[in-house]
């Protein structure tokens, strides 16, 4: 079964453990050591399983396809009548359509008209496609020396009875509900939904519908976080805005950890406010790290509060999304039971703009990826990369990933690009 969860003390003994400047890859690795998928299992009707994760293997109750059948419209023949010969004339004795098989068997010198998906009648072992045939009444002349067994799909070719059709840990997408239905199964076992509670912190935040006072802003992070969570298919529990007040924050953290598997907050982990949040979390739970060597998103806390995982995301709206996609997404998928978790795809693209970048941390710039004339991809930045400019996330369809060691970049350099479109 699962290895026991390591203690933070054990982790912090590692030589390169620095909770105040954790490299991106190291941070991911640390988080992974704490993740254990939910154990609750529910039975779900096929359609309702869309977006859930299979908690058990789905076993095929029969051979798929159930019978030898034709891959083409044409004629079912006996190979010995036609193999290696050309222009053999056979007598058509009947037809086999999808769902309406031919009841008899095909004898020497005979053939049966057959449609795609039609069951191959007894006696026949080969399908000749109709384009290779001349038919006049029931006389069917076969040209072009067919090979034995051609154009025939064998029973059990896709799945043998008892074989695993889908593995535990597989997210259920349209293809999977179709496959489950094709096996005649009305229900499957899925993991229970992951419960994720989230709240925003900040005295300056107001909710939609209230007028803004001097220096106040609308809380947008709760909306982006809600959107990202909804896309993943978790139970998203919105706990509102919490003021920068230690007593209120303590109550919020406790309440959230009591009802959720994961607690996500935004804001308040940067310098200044960090101290009391840190002191609070040290008291309520354990914090594995506070800062990541990345931009945007440097203040990112990960730890535990009671039985819940805690992600303290930065306050800046772009940083929230970047840290979510770089750390939280994969962690949530693992907790949801997805196995294996496929990271967002990374591909190479030519960066058409020069980029400013200081070595020492990983940057995730927002980019617009498009196909180029040479059959590859080119990418340009969305413009101003300030971590408060949420429009840059809206315009972008990819992250341009610039590694720690990278400095300034000339236009025309090949860069790694992580695709958002269709995934995020
Ligand atoms: P903080 O990490 O709390 O210092 O916040 C960093 C920046 O992000 C500040 O400019 C905040 O006003 C802004 N910010 C924090 N939380 C939110 C939020 N929920 N929605 C929009 N902006 C936020
Ligand atoms: Mg704040």
CSV table of C-alpha atoms and ligand atoms in Angstrom, one decimal:
chain,number,residue,atom,x,y,z
A,1,UNK,CA,0.0,0.0,0.0
A,2,UNK,CA,1.0,3.6,0.4
A,3,UNK,CA,4.3,4.5,2.1
A,4,UNK,CA,3.7,6.5,5.3
A,5,UNK,CA,3.7,10.2,4.8
A,6,UNK,CA,7.1,11.7,5.7
A,7,UNK,CA,7.3,14.2,8.5
A,8,UNK,CA,8.4,17.7,7.7
A,9,UNK,CA,11.3,17.2,10.1
A,10,UNK,CA,12.5,14.3,8.0
A,11,UNK,CA,12.3,16.4,4.8
A,12,UNK,CA,14.0,19.4,6.4
A,13,UNK,CA,17.1,17.2,7.0
A,14,UNK,CA,17.8,17.1,3.3
A,15,UNK,CA,21.0,19.1,2.5
A,16,UNK,CA,19.3,21.3,0.0
A,17,UNK,CA,16.2,22.1,2.0
A,18,UNK,CA,15.6,25.9,2.0
A,19,UNK,CA,12.0,26.7,2.8
A,20,UNK,CA,12.6,30.3,1.8
A,21,UNK,CA,13.8,29.7,-1.7
A,22,UNK,CA,12.8,26.4,-3.0
A,23,UNK,CA,13.6,25.5,-6.7
A,24,UNK,CA,10.4,24.7,-8.7
A,25,UNK,CA,11.3,21.0,-9.3
A,26,UNK,CA,12.3,20.5,-5.7
A,27,UNK,CA,9.0,22.0,-4.5
A,28,UNK,CA,7.0,19.7,-6.7
A,29,UNK,CA,8.9,16.8,-5.4
A,30,UNK,CA,8.3,17.8,-1.8
A,31,UNK,CA,4.6,18.2,-2.4
A,32,UNK,CA,4.4,14.8,-4.1
A,33,UNK,CA,5.8,13.0,-1.1
A,34,UNK,CA,2.7,14.2,1.0
A,35,UNK,CA,0.0,13.3,-1.5
A,36,UNK,CA,-2.2,10.3,-1.0
A,37,UNK,CA,-5.4,9.8,-3.2
A,38,UNK,CA,-8.8,9.9,-1.5
A,39,UNK,CA,-10.0,6.5,-0.5
A,40,UNK,CA,-13.7,7.0,-0.6
A,41,UNK,CA,-15.4,5.2,-3.5
A,42,UNK,CA,-18.9,5.7,-4.9
A,43,UNK,CA,-20.9,4.0,-7.6
A,44,UNK,CA,-21.9,6.3,-10.4
A,45,UNK,CA,-24.2,6.0,-13.4
A,46,UNK,CA,-22.2,6.2,-16.6
A,47,UNK,CA,-23.1,9.8,-17.6
A,48,UNK,CA,-22.7,11.1,-14.1
A,49,UNK,CA,-19.2,9.6,-14.1
A,50,UNK,CA,-18.0,12.2,-16.7
A,51,UNK,CA,-15.2,14.2,-15.1
A,52,UNK,CA,-14.8,11.7,-12.3
A,53,UNK,CA,-11.9,9.2,-11.8
A,54,UNK,CA,-12.2,5.5,-12.0
A,55,UNK,CA,-11.7,3.8,-8.6
A,56,UNK,CA,-11.6,0.3,-10.0
A,57,UNK,CA,-10.5,-1.3,-13.2
A,58,UNK,CA,-13.3,-1.7,-15.7
A,59,UNK,CA,-13.3,-5.3,-16.9
A,60,UNK,CA,-14.8,-6.3,-20.2
A,61,UNK,CA,-17.7,-8.7,-19.6
A,62,UNK,CA,-17.5,-10.1,-23.1
A,63,UNK,CA,-15.3,-10.2,-26.2
A,64,UNK,CA,-15.2,-6.9,-28.2
A,65,UNK,CA,-16.2,-7.3,-30.9
A,66,UNK,CA,-18.4,-10.1,-29.9
A,67,UNK,CA,-18.3,-11.8,-33.3
A,68,UNK,CA,-16.0,-11.9,-36.3
A,69,UNK,CA,-17.3,-9.1,-38.5
A,70,UNK,CA,-16.6,-7.3,-41.7
A,71,UNK,CA,-14.5,-4.2,-41.9
A,72,UNK,CA,-15.8,-3.4,-45.4
A,73,UNK,CA,-18.9,-3.4,-47.5
A,74,UNK,CA,-18.4,-6.4,-49.9
A,75,UNK,CA,-18.7,-10.2,-50.0
A,76,UNK,CA,-17.9,-12.9,-47.5
A,77,UNK,CA,-16.1,-15.7,-49.2
A,78,UNK,CA,-14.2,-18.9,-48.5
A,79,UNK,CA,-10.5,-18.3,-49.1
A,80,UNK,CA,-10.0,-21.7,-50.7
A,81,UNK,CA,-12.4,-20.7,-53.5
A,82,UNK,CA,-10.6,-17.5,-54.5
A,83,UNK,CA,-7.0,-17.3,-53.0
A,84,UNK,CA,-4.3,-16.9,-55.7
A,85,UNK,CA,-6.9,-16.8,-58.5
A,86,UNK,CA,-8.4,-14.1,-60.5
A,87,UNK,CA,-11.9,-13.8,-61.9
A,88,UNK,CA,-13.6,-16.5,-60.0
A,89,UNK,CA,-17.4,-16.4,-60.2
A,90,UNK,CA,-19.3,-17.3,-57.0
A,91,UNK,CA,-23.0,-17.5,-56.3
A,92,UNK,CA,-24.4,-15.1,-53.8
A,93,UNK,CA,-26.7,-16.9,-51.4
A,94,UNK,CA,-27.8,-14.2,-49.1
A,95,UNK,CA,-26.8,-11.2,-47.1
A,96,UNK,CA,-25.4,-10.2,-43.7
A,97,UNK,CA,-26.1,-6.7,-42.5
A,98,UNK,CA,-25.0,-5.0,-39.3
A,99,UNK,CA,-27.4,-6.4,-36.7
A,100,UNK,CA,-29.1,-8.8,-39.2
A,101,UNK,CA,-26.7,-11.8,-39.7
A,102,UNK,CA,-27.0,-14.5,-42.4
A,103,UNK,CA,-28.5,-17.5,-40.8
A,104,UNK,CA,-27.0,-20.2,-43.0
A,105,UNK,CA,-23.4,-21.1,-43.9
A,106,UNK,CA,-21.4,-20.4,-47.0
A,107,UNK,CA,-20.6,-23.5,-49.0
A,108,UNK,CA,-18.0,-24.1,-51.8
A,109,UNK,CA,-18.5,-21.8,-54.7
A,110,UNK,CA,-20.8,-19.5,-52.6
A,111,UNK,CA,-20.6,-16.1,-51.1
A,112,UNK,CA,-22.7,-13.7,-49.0
A,113,UNK,CA,-23.2,-10.0,-49.5
A,114,UNK,CA,-21.9,-8.3,-46.3
A,115,UNK,CA,-21.9,-4.8,-44.9
A,116,UNK,CA,-19.5,-3.2,-42.5
A,117,UNK,CA,-20.1,-4.6,-39.1
A,118,UNK,CA,-22.1,-7.5,-40.4
A,119,UNK,CA,-21.3,-10.9,-38.7
A,120,UNK,CA,-19.1,-13.1,-40.9
A,121,UNK,CA,-21.3,-16.2,-41.7
A,122,UNK,CA,-20.2,-19.7,-40.9
A,123,UNK,CA,-18.0,-21.2,-43.6
A,124,UNK,CA,-16.6,-17.8,-44.8
A,125,UNK,CA,-13.2,-16.6,-43.6
A,126,UNK,CA,-12.4,-13.7,-46.0
A,127,UNK,CA,-14.1,-10.4,-47.1
A,128,UNK,CA,-13.6,-9.1,-50.6
A,129,UNK,CA,-14.4,-5.4,-50.8
A,130,UNK,CA,-17.2,-4.5,-53.2
A,131,UNK,CA,-14.8,-2.3,-55.4
A,132,UNK,CA,-13.0,-5.6,-56.3
A,133,UNK,CA,-16.1,-7.4,-57.5
A,134,UNK,CA,-18.4,-7.4,-60.5
A,135,UNK,CA,-22.0,-8.5,-59.6
A,136,UNK,CA,-24.7,-9.5,-62.1
A,137,UNK,CA,-27.8,-10.9,-60.4
A,138,UNK,CA,-26.6,-13.6,-58.0
A,139,UNK,CA,-23.4,-14.1,-60.0
A,140,UNK,CA,-20.4,-12.4,-58.3
A,141,UNK,CA,-17.1,-12.3,-60.0
A,142,UNK,CA,-14.1,-11.8,-57.8
A,143,UNK,CA,-11.0,-10.2,-59.2
A,144,UNK,CA,-7.5,-9.6,-57.9
A,145,UNK,CA,-6.6,-12.7,-55.8
A,146,UNK,CA,-7.8,-11.9,-52.3
A,147,UNK,CA,-5.7,-13.0,-49.3
A,148,UNK,CA,-7.2,-15.3,-46.6
A,149,UNK,CA,-8.6,-13.4,-43.6
A,150,UNK,CA,-8.5,-10.0,-45.2
A,151,UNK,CA,-10.9,-7.2,-44.2
A,152,UNK,CA,-12.2,-9.2,-41.2
A,153,UNK,CA,-12.3,-8.0,-37.6
A,154,UNK,CA,-11.9,-10.9,-35.2
A,155,UNK,CA,-14.0,-11.5,-32.1
A,156,UNK,CA,-12.1,-10.3,-29.1
A,157,UNK,CA,-9.7,-8.3,-31.2
A,158,UNK,CA,-10.2,-5.1,-29.3
A,159,UNK,CA,-10.8,-6.6,-25.9
A,160,UNK,CA,-11.0,-10.2,-24.8
A,161,UNK,CA,-13.6,-11.1,-22.2
A,162,UNK,CA,-12.1,-10.6,-18.7
A,163,UNK,CA,-9.5,-8.1,-20.0
A,164,UNK,CA,-9.0,-4.7,-18.4
A,165,UNK,CA,-10.8,-2.2,-20.6
A,166,UNK,CA,-10.0,0.9,-18.4
A,167,UNK,CA,-7.6,1.2,-15.5
A,168,UNK,CA,-8.2,2.5,-12.0
A,169,UNK,CA,-7.0,6.1,-11.9
A,170,UNK,CA,-8.3,6.9,-15.4
A,171,UNK,CA,-10.2,10.2,-15.7
A,172,UNK,CA,-13.6,9.6,-17.3
A,173,UNK,CA,-13.9,11.7,-20.5
A,174,UNK,CA,-16.3,11.3,-23.4
A,175,UNK,CA,-14.3,8.4,-24.9
A,176,UNK,CA,-14.4,6.6,-21.6
A,177,UNK,CA,-18.2,6.9,-21.0
A,178,UNK,CA,-18.6,5.7,-24.6
A,179,UNK,CA,-16.3,2.7,-24.0
A,180,UNK,CA,-18.1,1.9,-20.7
A,181,UNK,CA,-21.5,2.0,-22.4
A,182,UNK,CA,-20.1,-0.2,-25.2
A,183,UNK,CA,-19.5,-2.9,-22.6
A,184,UNK,CA,-23.1,-2.6,-21.5
A,185,UNK,CA,-22.2,-1.4,-18.1
A,186,UNK,CA,-24.6,1.0,-16.4
A,187,UNK,CA,-22.4,2.0,-13.5
A,188,UNK,CA,-18.8,2.3,-12.6
A,189,UNK,CA,-16.8,2.8,-9.4
A,190,UNK,CA,-15.4,6.4,-9.0
A,191,UNK,CA,-13.5,8.1,-6.3
A,192,UNK,CA,-15.5,10.5,-4.1
A,193,UNK,CA,-15.1,14.1,-5.1
A,194,UNK,CA,-12.2,15.9,-3.6
A,195,UNK,CA,-13.3,18.8,-1.3
A,196,UNK,CA,-11.4,22.0,-1.7
A,197,UNK,CA,-12.1,25.0,0.5
A,198,UNK,CA,-10.8,28.4,-0.6
A,199,UNK,CA,-10.8,32.0,0.6
A,200,UNK,CA,-9.2,35.3,-0.2
A,201,UNK,CA,-7.3,37.3,2.4
A,202,UNK,CA,-6.9,41.1,2.4
A,203,UNK,CA,-8.4,44.2,4.0
A,204,UNK,CA,-8.6,45.9,0.6
A,205,UNK,CA,-10.9,43.3,-1.0
A,206,UNK,CA,-14.5,43.9,-1.7
A,207,UNK,CA,-17.1,41.5,-3.2
A,208,UNK,CA,-19.0,42.2,-6.4
A,209,UNK,CA,-22.1,44.3,-5.7
A,210,UNK,CA,-20.4,46.6,-3.1
A,211,UNK,CA,-19.1,49.9,-4.1
A,212,UNK,CA,-15.3,50.4,-3.9
A,213,UNK,CA,-13.9,52.8,-1.3
A,214,UNK,CA,-10.5,54.5,-1.5
A,215,UNK,CA,-7.8,51.9,-2.2
A,216,UNK,CA,-10.2,49.0,-2.4
A,217,UNK,CA,-10.4,46.4,-5.2
A,218,UNK,CA,-12.7,43.7,-6.2
A,219,UNK,CA,-11.8,40.2,-5.2
A,220,UNK,CA,-11.0,38.4,-8.4
A,221,UNK,CA,-8.9,35.5,-7.1
A,222,UNK,CA,-11.9,33.7,-5.7
A,223,UNK,CA,-13.3,33.7,-9.2
A,224,UNK,CA,-10.2,32.4,-11.0
A,225,UNK,CA,-9.7,29.9,-8.2
A,226,UNK,CA,-13.3,28.8,-8.5
A,227,UNK,CA,-13.0,28.5,-12.3
A,228,UNK,CA,-9.8,26.4,-12.1
A,229,UNK,CA,-11.3,24.1,-9.4
A,230,UNK,CA,-14.5,23.7,-11.3
A,231,UNK,CA,-12.6,22.7,-14.4
A,232,UNK,CA,-10.9,20.0,-12.4
A,233,UNK,CA,-14.1,18.6,-11.2
A,234,UNK,CA,-13.6,19.0,-7.4
A,235,UNK,CA,-16.2,20.1,-4.9
A,236,UNK,CA,-15.2,23.8,-4.6
A,237,UNK,CA,-16.2,25.3,-1.3
A,238,UNK,CA,-16.1,29.1,-1.4
A,239,UNK,CA,-15.4,30.6,2.0
A,240,UNK,CA,-15.4,34.2,1.0
A,241,UNK,CA,-13.0,37.0,1.9
A,242,UNK,CA,-11.2,37.0,5.3
A,243,UNK,CA,-9.8,40.2,6.7
A,244,UNK,CA,-6.1,40.4,7.6
A,245,UNK,CA,-6.9,39.8,11.2
A,246,UNK,CA,-5.2,36.9,13.1
A,247,UNK,CA,-8.3,35.8,15.0
A,248,UNK,CA,-10.5,35.8,11.9
A,249,UNK,CA,-7.8,34.0,9.9
A,250,UNK,CA,-7.4,31.4,12.6
A,251,UNK,CA,-11.1,30.6,12.6
A,252,UNK,CA,-11.1,30.5,8.8
A,253,UNK,CA,-8.2,28.1,8.6
A,254,UNK,CA,-9.7,25.9,11.2
A,255,UNK,CA,-13.1,25.8,9.6
A,256,UNK,CA,-11.7,25.1,6.2
A,257,UNK,CA,-9.4,22.3,7.3
A,258,UNK,CA,-12.3,20.7,9.2
A,259,UNK,CA,-14.5,20.4,6.1
A,260,UNK,CA,-12.0,20.0,3.2
A,261,UNK,CA,-9.2,17.8,2.0
A,262,UNK,CA,-7.4,20.8,0.6
A,263,UNK,CA,-7.4,24.5,1.7
A,264,UNK,CA,-6.4,27.1,-0.8
A,265,UNK,CA,-5.9,30.8,0.2
A,266,UNK,CA,-4.7,33.7,-1.8
A,267,UNK,CA,-2.8,36.7,-0.5
A,268,UNK,CA,-1.1,37.4,2.8
A,269,UNK,CA,1.9,35.1,2.4
A,270,UNK,CA,4.2,37.9,1.2
A,271,UNK,CA,6.5,39.9,3.4
A,272,UNK,CA,4.8,41.8,6.1
A,273,UNK,CA,1.5,39.9,6.5
A,274,UNK,CA,3.5,36.7,6.2
A,275,UNK,CA,4.7,36.8,9.7
A,276,UNK,CA,1.4,36.3,11.4
A,277,UNK,CA,0.1,33.8,8.9
A,278,UNK,CA,3.3,31.9,9.4
A,279,UNK,CA,3.1,32.0,13.1
A,280,UNK,CA,-0.6,30.9,12.9
A,281,UNK,CA,0.2,28.0,10.6
A,282,UNK,CA,3.1,26.9,12.7
A,283,UNK,CA,0.6,26.6,15.5
A,284,UNK,CA,-2.2,25.0,13.5
A,285,UNK,CA,-0.2,22.7,11.4
A,286,UNK,CA,3.1,22.5,9.6
A,287,UNK,CA,4.5,24.4,6.7
A,288,UNK,CA,6.9,22.7,4.3
A,289,UNK,CA,8.0,25.8,2.4
A,290,UNK,CA,7.2,29.5,2.0
A,291,UNK,CA,8.9,30.7,-1.1
A,292,UNK,CA,9.7,29.3,-4.4
A,293,UNK,CA,12.5,30.5,-6.7
A,294,UNK,CA,10.1,31.4,-9.4
A,295,UNK,CA,8.5,34.4,-11.1
A,296,UNK,CA,5.7,35.2,-10.7
A,297,UNK,CA,4.6,33.4,-7.6
A,298,UNK,CA,7.6,33.6,-5.3
A,299,UNK,CA,5.5,33.6,-2.1
A,300,UNK,CA,3.9,30.2,-2.2
A,301,UNK,CA,3.3,28.2,0.9
A,302,UNK,CA,2.6,24.5,1.1
A,303,UNK,CA,1.9,22.6,4.3
A,304,UNK,CA,-0.7,20.8,6.3
A,305,UNK,CA,-3.4,22.0,8.6
A,306,UNK,CA,-4.8,19.0,10.5
A,307,UNK,CA,-5.7,16.4,7.9
A,308,UNK,CA,-5.9,18.9,5.1
A,309,UNK,CA,-3.3,20.0,2.6
A,310,UNK,CA,-2.7,23.8,2.5
A,311,UNK,CA,-1.7,25.9,-0.4
A,312,UNK,CA,-1.1,29.5,0.4
A,313,UNK,CA,-1.1,31.2,-3.0
A,314,UNK,CA,0.3,34.7,-3.6
A,315,UNK,CA,-2.2,37.6,-3.8
A,316,UNK,CA,-1.4,38.9,-7.3
A,317,UNK,CA,-4.0,37.6,-9.7
A,318,UNK,CA,-1.5,36.3,-12.3
A,319,UNK,CA,0.7,34.6,-9.6
A,320,UNK,CA,-2.4,32.8,-8.3
A,321,UNK,CA,-3.0,31.2,-11.7
A,322,UNK,CA,0.6,30.5,-12.4
A,323,UNK,CA,1.2,28.8,-9.0
A,324,UNK,CA,-2.1,26.9,-9.3
A,325,UNK,CA,-1.1,25.4,-12.7
A,326,UNK,CA,2.5,24.7,-11.7
A,327,UNK,CA,1.8,23.2,-8.3
A,328,UNK,CA,-1.8,22.9,-7.2
A,329,UNK,CA,-3.3,21.3,-10.4
A,330,UNK,CA,-1.1,18.2,-10.4
A,331,UNK,CA,-1.4,17.8,-6.6
A,332,UNK,CA,-5.2,18.0,-6.8
A,333,UNK,CA,-5.3,15.5,-9.7
A,334,UNK,CA,-3.2,13.1,-7.6
A,335,UNK,CA,-5.5,13.5,-4.6
A,336,UNK,CA,-8.5,12.9,-6.9
A,337,UNK,CA,-7.0,9.5,-7.7
A,338,UNK,CA,-5.8,10.3,-11.2
A,339,UNK,CA,-2.9,7.9,-12.0
A,340,UNK,CA,-0.7,8.6,-13.8
A,341,UNK,CA,-1.1,12.4,-13.7
A,342,UNK,CA,0.0,13.7,-17.1
A,343,UNK,CA,1.8,17.1,-16.8
A,344,UNK,CA,0.7,19.9,-19.1
A,345,UNK,CA,2.4,19.2,-22.4
A,346,UNK,CA,5.6,21.1,-23.1
A,347,UNK,CA,6.8,21.8,-26.7
A,348,UNK,CA,9.6,23.8,-28.3
A,349,UNK,CA,8.9,27.1,-30.0
A,350,UNK,CA,10.9,29.9,-31.5
A,351,UNK,CA,10.5,33.0,-29.4
A,352,UNK,CA,10.0,35.9,-31.8
A,353,UNK,CA,10.4,38.5,-29.1
A,354,UNK,CA,13.6,39.3,-27.0
A,355,UNK,CA,12.9,38.5,-23.4
A,356,UNK,CA,14.3,40.1,-20.2
A,357,UNK,CA,15.2,37.5,-17.6
A,358,UNK,CA,17.5,37.4,-14.6
A,359,UNK,CA,19.2,34.1,-13.8
A,360,UNK,CA,18.4,32.5,-10.4
A,361,UNK,CA,14.7,31.6,-10.7
A,362,UNK,CA,12.3,29.9,-13.1
A,363,UNK,CA,10.0,32.3,-15.0
A,364,UNK,CA,6.6,31.6,-16.4
A,365,UNK,CA,5.9,34.3,-18.9
A,366,UNK,CA,2.6,34.4,-20.6
A,367,UNK,CA,2.8,33.7,-24.3
A,368,UNK,CA,0.8,33.4,-27.5
A,369,UNK,CA,1.7,30.3,-29.4
A,370,UNK,CA,1.0,29.9,-33.1
A,371,UNK,CA,2.1,27.6,-35.9
A,372,UNK,CA,4.9,29.0,-38.1
A,373,UNK,CA,5.5,28.7,-41.8
A,374,UNK,CA,8.1,25.9,-41.3
A,375,UNK,CA,5.7,23.5,-39.7
A,376,UNK,CA,6.9,24.3,-36.2
A,377,UNK,CA,5.7,26.9,-33.6
A,378,UNK,CA,6.5,30.4,-32.7
A,379,UNK,CA,5.7,32.2,-29.6
A,380,UNK,CA,5.5,35.8,-28.5
A,381,UNK,CA,4.9,37.3,-25.0
A,382,UNK,CA,1.5,38.9,-24.3
A,383,UNK,CA,3.2,42.2,-23.5
A,384,UNK,CA,3.5,43.6,-20.0
A,385,UNK,CA,4.2,40.8,-17.7
A,386,UNK,CA,3.3,42.4,-14.3
A,387,UNK,CA,1.9,39.8,-11.9
A,388,UNK,CA,-1.2,42.0,-11.4
A,389,UNK,CA,-2.2,42.1,-15.1
A,390,UNK,CA,-4.8,39.3,-15.3
A,391,UNK,CA,-5.5,40.3,-19.0
A,392,UNK,CA,-2.1,38.7,-19.8
A,393,UNK,CA,-3.5,35.3,-18.7
A,394,UNK,CA,-6.7,35.9,-20.7
A,395,UNK,CA,-4.7,36.7,-23.9
A,396,UNK,CA,-2.2,33.9,-23.4
A,397,UNK,CA,-2.6,30.4,-24.6
A,398,UNK,CA,0.7,29.1,-23.1
A,399,UNK,CA,3.4,29.7,-20.5
A,400,UNK,CA,6.9,30.4,-21.8
A,401,UNK,CA,9.1,28.5,-19.3
A,402,UNK,CA,12.5,30.1,-18.7
A,403,UNK,CA,14.7,27.9,-16.5
A,404,UNK,CA,16.7,29.1,-13.4
A,405,UNK,CA,20.0,29.4,-15.3
A,406,UNK,CA,18.5,31.4,-18.2
A,407,UNK,CA,19.5,35.1,-18.6
A,408,UNK,CA,18.2,37.6,-21.1
A,409,UNK,CA,17.1,36.0,-24.3
A,410,UNK,CA,17.6,37.2,-27.9
A,411,UNK,CA,14.7,37.1,-30.4
A,412,UNK,CA,14.8,33.8,-32.4
A,413,UNK,CA,15.8,31.6,-29.4
A,414,UNK,CA,14.1,28.2,-29.0
A,415,UNK,CA,12.1,28.1,-25.7
A,416,UNK,CA,10.0,25.6,-23.8
A,417,UNK,CA,6.3,26.4,-24.0
A,418,UNK,CA,3.6,24.8,-21.9
A,419,UNK,CA,0.3,24.7,-23.6
A,420,UNK,CA,-2.8,26.0,-21.8
A,421,UNK,CA,-5.3,25.8,-24.6
A,422,UNK,CA,-7.6,22.9,-24.2
A,423,UNK,CA,-6.1,21.9,-21.0
A,424,UNK,CA,-6.6,24.7,-18.6
B,1,LIG,P1,-0.7,40.2,-0.9
B,1,LIG,O1,0.0,38.9,-1.2
B,1,LIG,O2,-1.8,39.9,0.1
B,1,LIG,O3,0.3,41.2,-0.4
B,1,LIG,O4,-1.3,40.7,-2.2
B,1,LIG,C1,-0.5,41.1,-3.3
B,1,LIG,C2,-1.3,41.9,-4.3
B,1,LIG,O5,-2.4,41.1,-4.8
B,1,LIG,C3,-1.9,43.1,-3.7
B,1,LIG,O6,-1.9,44.2,-4.7
B,1,LIG,C4,-3.4,42.7,-3.5
B,1,LIG,O7,-4.3,43.8,-3.5
B,1,LIG,C5,-3.6,41.8,-4.6
B,1,LIG,N1,-4.6,40.8,-4.2
B,1,LIG,C6,-4.6,40.1,-3.1
B,1,LIG,N2,-5.7,39.3,-3.1
B,1,LIG,C7,-6.5,39.6,-4.2
B,1,LIG,C8,-7.7,39.1,-4.7
B,1,LIG,N3,-8.4,38.2,-4.0
B,1,LIG,N4,-8.2,39.6,-5.8
B,1,LIG,C9,-7.5,40.6,-6.5
B,1,LIG,N5,-6.3,41.0,-6.1
B,1,LIG,C10,-5.8,40.6,-4.9
B,2,LIG,MG1,-3.0,40.9,1.3
